[in-house]
Coordinates of C-alpha atoms in Angstrom, one line a residue:
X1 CA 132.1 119.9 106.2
X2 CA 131.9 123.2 104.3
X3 CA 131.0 122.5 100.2
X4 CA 132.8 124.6 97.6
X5 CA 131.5 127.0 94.6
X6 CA 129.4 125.3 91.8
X7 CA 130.9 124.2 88.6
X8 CA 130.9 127.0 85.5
X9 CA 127.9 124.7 84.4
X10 CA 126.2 125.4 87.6
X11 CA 126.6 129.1 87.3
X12 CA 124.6 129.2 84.2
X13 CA 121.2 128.0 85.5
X14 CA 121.6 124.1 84.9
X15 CA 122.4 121.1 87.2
X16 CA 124.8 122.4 90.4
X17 CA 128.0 120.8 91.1
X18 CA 129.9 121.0 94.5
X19 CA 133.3 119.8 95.7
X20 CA 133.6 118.7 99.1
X21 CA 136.7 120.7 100.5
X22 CA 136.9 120.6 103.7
X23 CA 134.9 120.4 107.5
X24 CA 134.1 122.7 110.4
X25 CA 135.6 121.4 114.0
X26 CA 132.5 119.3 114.5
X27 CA 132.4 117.7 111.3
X28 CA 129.3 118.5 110.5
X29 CA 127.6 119.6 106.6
X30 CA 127.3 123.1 105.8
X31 CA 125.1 124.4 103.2
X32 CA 126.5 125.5 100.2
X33 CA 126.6 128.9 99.2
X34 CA 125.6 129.2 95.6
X35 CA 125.2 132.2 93.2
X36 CA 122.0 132.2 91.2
X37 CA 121.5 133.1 87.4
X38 CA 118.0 134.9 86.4
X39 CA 117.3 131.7 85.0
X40 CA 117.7 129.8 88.6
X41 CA 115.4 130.8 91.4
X42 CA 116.9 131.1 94.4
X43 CA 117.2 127.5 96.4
X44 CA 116.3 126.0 99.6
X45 CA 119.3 125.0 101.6
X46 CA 118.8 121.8 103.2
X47 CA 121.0 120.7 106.4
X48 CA 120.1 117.6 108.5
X49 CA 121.8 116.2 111.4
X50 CA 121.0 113.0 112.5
X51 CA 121.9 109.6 114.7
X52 CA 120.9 106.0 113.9
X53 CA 121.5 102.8 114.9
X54 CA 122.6 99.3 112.7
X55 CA 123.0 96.0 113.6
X56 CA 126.2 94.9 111.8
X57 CA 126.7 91.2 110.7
X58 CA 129.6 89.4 113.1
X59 CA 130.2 93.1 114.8
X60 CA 126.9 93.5 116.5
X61 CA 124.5 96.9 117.0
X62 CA 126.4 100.1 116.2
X63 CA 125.8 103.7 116.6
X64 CA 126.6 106.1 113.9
X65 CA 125.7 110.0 113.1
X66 CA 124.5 111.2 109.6
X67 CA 125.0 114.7 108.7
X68 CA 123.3 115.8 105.2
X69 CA 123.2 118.6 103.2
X70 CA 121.9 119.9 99.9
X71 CA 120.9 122.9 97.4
X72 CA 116.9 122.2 96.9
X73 CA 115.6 124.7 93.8
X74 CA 112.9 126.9 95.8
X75 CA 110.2 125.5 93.3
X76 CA 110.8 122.5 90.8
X77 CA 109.6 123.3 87.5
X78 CA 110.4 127.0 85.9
X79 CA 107.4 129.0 85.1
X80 CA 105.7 127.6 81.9
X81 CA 108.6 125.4 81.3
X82 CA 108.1 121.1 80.1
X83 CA 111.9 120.7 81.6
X84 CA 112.6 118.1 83.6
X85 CA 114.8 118.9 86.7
X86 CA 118.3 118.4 87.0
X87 CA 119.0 116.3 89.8
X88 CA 120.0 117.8 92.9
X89 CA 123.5 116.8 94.6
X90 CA 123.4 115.8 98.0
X91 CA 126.4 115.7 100.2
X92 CA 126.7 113.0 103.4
X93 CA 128.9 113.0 105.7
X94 CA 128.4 109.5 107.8
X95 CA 130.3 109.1 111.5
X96 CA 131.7 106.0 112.4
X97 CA 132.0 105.4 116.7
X98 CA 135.3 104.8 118.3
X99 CA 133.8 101.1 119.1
X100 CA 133.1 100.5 115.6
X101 CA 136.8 101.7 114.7
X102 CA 137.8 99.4 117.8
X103 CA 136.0 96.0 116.2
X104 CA 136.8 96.4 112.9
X105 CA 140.6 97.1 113.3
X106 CA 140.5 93.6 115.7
X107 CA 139.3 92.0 112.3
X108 CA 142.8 93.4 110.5
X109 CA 141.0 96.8 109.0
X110 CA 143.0 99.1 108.0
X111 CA 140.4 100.9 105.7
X112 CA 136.8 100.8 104.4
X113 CA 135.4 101.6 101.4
X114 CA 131.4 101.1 100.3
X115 CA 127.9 102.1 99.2
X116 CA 125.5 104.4 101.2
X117 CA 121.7 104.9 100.2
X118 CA 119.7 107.3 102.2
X119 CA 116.1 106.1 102.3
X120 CA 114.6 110.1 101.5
X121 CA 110.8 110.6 101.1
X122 CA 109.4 113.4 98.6
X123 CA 105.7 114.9 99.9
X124 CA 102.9 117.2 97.7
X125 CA 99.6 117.1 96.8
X126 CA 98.5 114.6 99.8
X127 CA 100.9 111.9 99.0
X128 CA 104.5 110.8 99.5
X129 CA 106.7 109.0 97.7
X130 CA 110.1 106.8 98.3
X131 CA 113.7 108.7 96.5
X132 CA 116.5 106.5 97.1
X133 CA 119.8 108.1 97.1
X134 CA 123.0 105.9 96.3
X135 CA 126.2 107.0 96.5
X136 CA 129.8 105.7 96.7
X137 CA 131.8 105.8 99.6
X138 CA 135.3 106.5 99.1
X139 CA 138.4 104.3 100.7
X140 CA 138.6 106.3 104.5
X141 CA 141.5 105.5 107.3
X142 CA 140.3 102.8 110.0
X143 CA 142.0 104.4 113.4
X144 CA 142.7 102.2 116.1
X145 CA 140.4 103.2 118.5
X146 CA 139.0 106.8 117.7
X147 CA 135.6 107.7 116.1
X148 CA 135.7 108.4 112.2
X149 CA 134.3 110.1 109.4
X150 CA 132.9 109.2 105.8
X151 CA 132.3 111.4 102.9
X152 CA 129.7 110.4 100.0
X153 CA 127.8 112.6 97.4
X154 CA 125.0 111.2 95.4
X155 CA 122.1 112.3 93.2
X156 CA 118.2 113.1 94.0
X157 CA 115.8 113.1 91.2
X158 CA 112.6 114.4 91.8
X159 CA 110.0 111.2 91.7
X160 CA 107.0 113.1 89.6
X161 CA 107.5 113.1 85.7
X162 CA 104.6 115.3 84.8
X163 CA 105.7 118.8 84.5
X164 CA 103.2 121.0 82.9
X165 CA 99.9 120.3 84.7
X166 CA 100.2 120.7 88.7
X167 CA 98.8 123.9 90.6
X168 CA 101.4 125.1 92.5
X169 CA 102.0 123.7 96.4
X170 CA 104.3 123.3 99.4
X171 CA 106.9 120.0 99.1
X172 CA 109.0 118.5 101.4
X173 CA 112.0 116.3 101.8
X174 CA 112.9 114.0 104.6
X175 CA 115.3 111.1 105.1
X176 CA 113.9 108.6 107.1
X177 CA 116.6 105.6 107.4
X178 CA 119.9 104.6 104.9
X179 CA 121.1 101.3 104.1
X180 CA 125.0 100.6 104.9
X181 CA 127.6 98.6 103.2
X182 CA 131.0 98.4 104.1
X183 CA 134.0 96.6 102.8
X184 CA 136.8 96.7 104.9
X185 CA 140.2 96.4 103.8
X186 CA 143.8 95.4 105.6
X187 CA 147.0 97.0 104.9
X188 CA 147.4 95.6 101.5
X189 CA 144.2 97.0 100.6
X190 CA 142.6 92.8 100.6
X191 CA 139.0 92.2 101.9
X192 CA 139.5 91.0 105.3
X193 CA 137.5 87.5 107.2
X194 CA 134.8 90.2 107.8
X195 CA 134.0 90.5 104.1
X196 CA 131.0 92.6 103.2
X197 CA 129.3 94.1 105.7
X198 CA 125.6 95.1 104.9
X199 CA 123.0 96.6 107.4
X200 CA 119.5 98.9 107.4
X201 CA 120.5 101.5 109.5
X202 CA 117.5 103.3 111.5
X203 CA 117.4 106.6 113.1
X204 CA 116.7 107.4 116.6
X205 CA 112.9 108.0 117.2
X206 CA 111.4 111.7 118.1
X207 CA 114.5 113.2 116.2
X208 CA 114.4 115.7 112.7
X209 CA 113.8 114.0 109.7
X210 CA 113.2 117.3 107.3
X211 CA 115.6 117.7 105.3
X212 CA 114.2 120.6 102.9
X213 CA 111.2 122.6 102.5
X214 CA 110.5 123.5 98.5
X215 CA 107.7 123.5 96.3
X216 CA 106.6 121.8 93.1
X217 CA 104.0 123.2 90.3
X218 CA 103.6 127.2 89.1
X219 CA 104.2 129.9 90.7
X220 CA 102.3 133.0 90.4
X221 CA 103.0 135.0 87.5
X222 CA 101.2 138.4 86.2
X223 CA 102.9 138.3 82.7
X224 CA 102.9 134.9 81.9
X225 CA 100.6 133.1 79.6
X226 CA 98.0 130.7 81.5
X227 CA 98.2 126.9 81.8
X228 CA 95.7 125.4 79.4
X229 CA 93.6 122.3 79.6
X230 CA 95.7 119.0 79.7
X231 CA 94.0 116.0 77.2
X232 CA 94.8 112.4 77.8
X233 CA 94.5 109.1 75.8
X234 CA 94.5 105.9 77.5
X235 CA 94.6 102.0 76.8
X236 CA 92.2 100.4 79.9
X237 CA 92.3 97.1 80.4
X238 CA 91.6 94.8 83.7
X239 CA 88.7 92.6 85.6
X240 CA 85.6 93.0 86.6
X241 CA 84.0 90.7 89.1
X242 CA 80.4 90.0 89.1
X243 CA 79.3 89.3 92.5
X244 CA 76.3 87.0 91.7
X245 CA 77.9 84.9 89.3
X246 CA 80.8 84.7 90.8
X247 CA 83.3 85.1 87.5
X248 CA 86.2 87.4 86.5
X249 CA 85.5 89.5 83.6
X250 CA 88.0 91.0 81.8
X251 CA 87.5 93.9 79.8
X252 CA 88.9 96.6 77.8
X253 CA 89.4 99.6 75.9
X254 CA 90.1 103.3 75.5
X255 CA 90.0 106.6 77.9
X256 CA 89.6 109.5 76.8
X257 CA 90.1 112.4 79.5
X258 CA 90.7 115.8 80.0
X259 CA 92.2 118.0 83.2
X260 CA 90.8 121.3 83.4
X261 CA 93.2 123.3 84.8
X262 CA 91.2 126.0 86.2
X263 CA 88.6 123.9 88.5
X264 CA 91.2 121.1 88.6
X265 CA 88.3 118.5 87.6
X266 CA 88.8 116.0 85.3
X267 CA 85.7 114.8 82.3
X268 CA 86.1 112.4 79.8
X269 CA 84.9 109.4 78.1
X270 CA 85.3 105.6 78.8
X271 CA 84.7 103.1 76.0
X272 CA 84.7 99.1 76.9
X273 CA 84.5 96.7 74.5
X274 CA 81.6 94.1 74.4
X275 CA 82.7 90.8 76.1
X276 CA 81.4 87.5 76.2
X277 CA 81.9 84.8 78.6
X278 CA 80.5 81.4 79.9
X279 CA 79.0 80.7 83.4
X280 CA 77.4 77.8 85.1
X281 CA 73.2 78.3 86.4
X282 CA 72.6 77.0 89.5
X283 CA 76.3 75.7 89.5
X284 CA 75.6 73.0 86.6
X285 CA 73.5 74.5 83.2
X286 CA 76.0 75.8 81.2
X287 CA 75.1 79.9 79.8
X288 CA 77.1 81.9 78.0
X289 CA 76.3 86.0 78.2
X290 CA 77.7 88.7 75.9
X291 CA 77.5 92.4 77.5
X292 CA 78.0 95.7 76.2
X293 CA 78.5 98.8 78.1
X294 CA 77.2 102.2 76.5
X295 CA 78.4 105.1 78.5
X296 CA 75.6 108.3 79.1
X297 CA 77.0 111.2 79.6
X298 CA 80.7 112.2 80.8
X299 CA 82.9 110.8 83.2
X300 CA 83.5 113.3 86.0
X301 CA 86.2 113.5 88.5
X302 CA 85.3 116.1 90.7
X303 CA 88.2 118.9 92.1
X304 CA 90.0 117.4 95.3
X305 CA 94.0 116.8 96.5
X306 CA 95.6 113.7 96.2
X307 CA 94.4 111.1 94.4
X308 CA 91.2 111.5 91.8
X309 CA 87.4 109.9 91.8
X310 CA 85.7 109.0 88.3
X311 CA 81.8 108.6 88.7
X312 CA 81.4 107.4 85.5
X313 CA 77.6 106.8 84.0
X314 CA 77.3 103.2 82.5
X315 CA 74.2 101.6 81.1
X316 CA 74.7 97.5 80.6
X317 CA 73.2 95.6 77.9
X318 CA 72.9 92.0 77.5
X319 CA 73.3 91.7 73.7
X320 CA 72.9 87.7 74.0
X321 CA 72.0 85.4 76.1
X322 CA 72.1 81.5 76.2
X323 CA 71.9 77.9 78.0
X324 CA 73.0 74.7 76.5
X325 CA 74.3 76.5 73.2
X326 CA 70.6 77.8 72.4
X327 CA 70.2 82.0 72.5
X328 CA 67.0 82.3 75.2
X329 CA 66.7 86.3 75.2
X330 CA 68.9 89.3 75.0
X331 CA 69.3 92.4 72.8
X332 CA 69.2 96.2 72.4
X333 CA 66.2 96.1 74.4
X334 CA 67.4 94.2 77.0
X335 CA 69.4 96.6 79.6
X336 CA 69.9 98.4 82.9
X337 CA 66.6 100.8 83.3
X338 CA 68.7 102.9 84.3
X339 CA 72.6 104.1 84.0
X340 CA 75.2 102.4 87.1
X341 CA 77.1 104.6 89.0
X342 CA 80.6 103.3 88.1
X343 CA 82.7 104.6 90.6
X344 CA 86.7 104.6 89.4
X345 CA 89.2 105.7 91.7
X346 CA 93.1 106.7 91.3
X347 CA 94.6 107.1 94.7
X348 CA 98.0 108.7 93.3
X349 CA 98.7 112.1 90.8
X350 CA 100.2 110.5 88.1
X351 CA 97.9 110.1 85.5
X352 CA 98.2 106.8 84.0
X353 CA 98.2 105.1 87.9
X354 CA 95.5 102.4 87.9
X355 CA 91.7 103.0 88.7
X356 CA 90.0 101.0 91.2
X357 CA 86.0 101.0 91.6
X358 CA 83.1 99.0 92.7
X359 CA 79.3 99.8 91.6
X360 CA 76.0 98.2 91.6
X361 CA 73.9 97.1 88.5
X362 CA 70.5 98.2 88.2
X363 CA 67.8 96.0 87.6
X364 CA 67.5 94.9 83.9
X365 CA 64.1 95.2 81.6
X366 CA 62.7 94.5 78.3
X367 CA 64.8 91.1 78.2
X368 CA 61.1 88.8 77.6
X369 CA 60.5 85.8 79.8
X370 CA 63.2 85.4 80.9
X371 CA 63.9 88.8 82.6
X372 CA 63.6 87.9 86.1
X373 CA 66.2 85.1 85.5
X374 CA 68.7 87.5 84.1
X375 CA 68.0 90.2 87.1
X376 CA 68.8 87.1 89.6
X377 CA 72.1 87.0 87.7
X378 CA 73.3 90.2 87.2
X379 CA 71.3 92.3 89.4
X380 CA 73.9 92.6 92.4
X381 CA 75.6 94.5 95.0
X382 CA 79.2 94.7 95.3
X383 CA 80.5 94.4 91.8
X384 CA 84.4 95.6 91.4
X385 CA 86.5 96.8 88.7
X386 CA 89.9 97.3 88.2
X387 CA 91.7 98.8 85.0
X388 CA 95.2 99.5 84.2
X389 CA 96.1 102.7 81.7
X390 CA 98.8 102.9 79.7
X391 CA 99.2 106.0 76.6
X392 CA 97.2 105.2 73.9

């Protein structure tokens, strides 16, 4: 299949637009051929030939060939600029096997129409992530008994939306399966007995799957001005569990954090509110414990690809502490001797993804008599923590 010129929007550095005109003797996708503005850097032409296999409802395991092609920019993101990308057109062209044309024209087809989404897979900075691509495909000629063709174009969009903060690195694209659905039609252009016919198709193992190579973030640039720090505000909220007493804590509050672009470390500060909550000692004396936590010193995330590590420096206090409804002990006084190693983990980019962690509390002093009861409570291995962030 060879794909026409772009659109006069295309020409002028925005989103490209092809027309499908026509096919080589093999039916397979050509690239386009596309002429670049100043403002458009010059793009990766993707091409992807492919077989897989479906099980079809009331027709049984089929064969089919996937050829794919598209116009990938040769880096996402412009220098310096916050745009987001323009989607990126995609072009299928999805064979049908002479058996398949044989057992749906015994069913009355005279035509099929549908819906193909290619299951494609985005990869930088350590991770992956899912793109689905739908797109319609148009009413195609059932032959009797001869393999056919179908032609669909949909729409990529590029899965990150944080322009403005990523070094720049190597990307990929690959499709890795597409989900079918046919309707097939008789003469009259009705539905026929068959109905709608929906399968996940899967492509032959040890064969391509890459379907461009690009890049995402910056590229180098001697006369443009240098990417600054990045600040971000967060809402936190989620539970701890404390391993010796067995409960859910739920806490929350505010993170403050900043990306420093040239050591690509993160710093910043975590504030929880206090939080109070009611236990059993020994499984039948009711307590009831109020905490606060006083971060010392910065959260630091040190420099590292893929997902980011907090260590973040928390000393606990017990502000209050009671059995039967009467306060036994607690106060300023009464704290970790020493700050817990908070560990907070974020195993995507994005910045507001959820942080994960476990630490251990320190032993606790200056809490009275009752001291050695509140270190066999809260003294522990194994606590965990889990917070999600959303802009504050």
């Amino acid at each position: 299949m060879a794909i026409g010129s772009p659109s006069a929007a295309s020409a002028a550095g925005t989103r490209h637009a092809f027309t499908v005109t026509a096919k080589d003797a093999k039916g397979r996708v050509s690239p386009p051929s596309v002429p670049y503005s100043a403002e458009t850097p010059r793009a990766a032409d993707g091409s992807l030939s492919q077989s897989y296999t479906c099980d079809v409802p009331r027709i049984g395991r089929q064969a089919l060939t996937l050829e794919t092609g598209a116009v990938f920019p040769a880096s996402f993101y412009a220098p310096y600029s916050p745009a987001e990308p323009a989607p990126v057109d995609v072009h299928s062209l999805t064979g049908l096997s002479a058996d398949t044309a044989r057992a749906l024209t015994r069913w009355g087809a005279r035509s099929v129409d549908g819906q193909l989404v290619l299951d494609t897979r985005f990869s930088a900075y350590g991770e992956s992530r899912p793109v689905p691509v739908w797109s319609r495909l148009g009413a195609t000629t059932v032959p009797e008994r001869s393999a056919f063709t179908v032609q669909s174009t949909g729409e990529w969009q590029l899965p990150y939306r944080f322009p403005g903060q990523w070094r720049d690195v190597a990307a990929t694209v690959d499709v890795e399966g597409l989900d079918l659905t046919l309707t097939p039609r008789d003469a009259a252009g009705r539905p026929t007995a068959l109905g709608t016919l929906r399968a996940h198709c899967a492509p032959l193992p040890g064969l391509p799957t890459r379907l461009a190579d690009t890049r995402i973030g910056y590229p180098p640039c001697d006369h443009c001005p240098g990417p600054s720090d990045h600040s971000y505000s967060a809402v936190v909220g989620g539970p701890s569990r404390l391993g010796a007493l067995g409960a859910s804590v739920p806490l929350n509050g505010r993170f403050d954090f900043v990306h420093r672009w040239d050591t690509d470390t993160y710093d910043g500060d975590l504030a929880l509110d206090p939080v109070a909550f009611d236990f059993d000692l020994l499984g039948f004396l009711p307590g009831r414990v109020r905490l606060q936590f006083v971060q010392e010193g910065k959260a630091t995330a040190p420099a590292g690809s893929g997902g980011v590590a907090f260590h973040v420096p928390m000393r606990v206090e017990v502000a209050d502490f009671s059995l039967f409804g009467v306060r036994i002990g607690g106060g300023a006084d009464c704290r970790t001797g020493r700050p817990a190693d908070v560990r907070l983990e974020r195993p995507g980019s994005f910045t507001y993804d959820p942080l994960f962690g476990a630490y251990q509390m320190p032993a606790l002093s200056g809490c009275g008599p009752y001291t050695d009861v509140l270190n066999g409570l809260f003294a522990w291995s194994g606590g965990t923590i889990g917070l999600s962030l959303s802009p504050a």
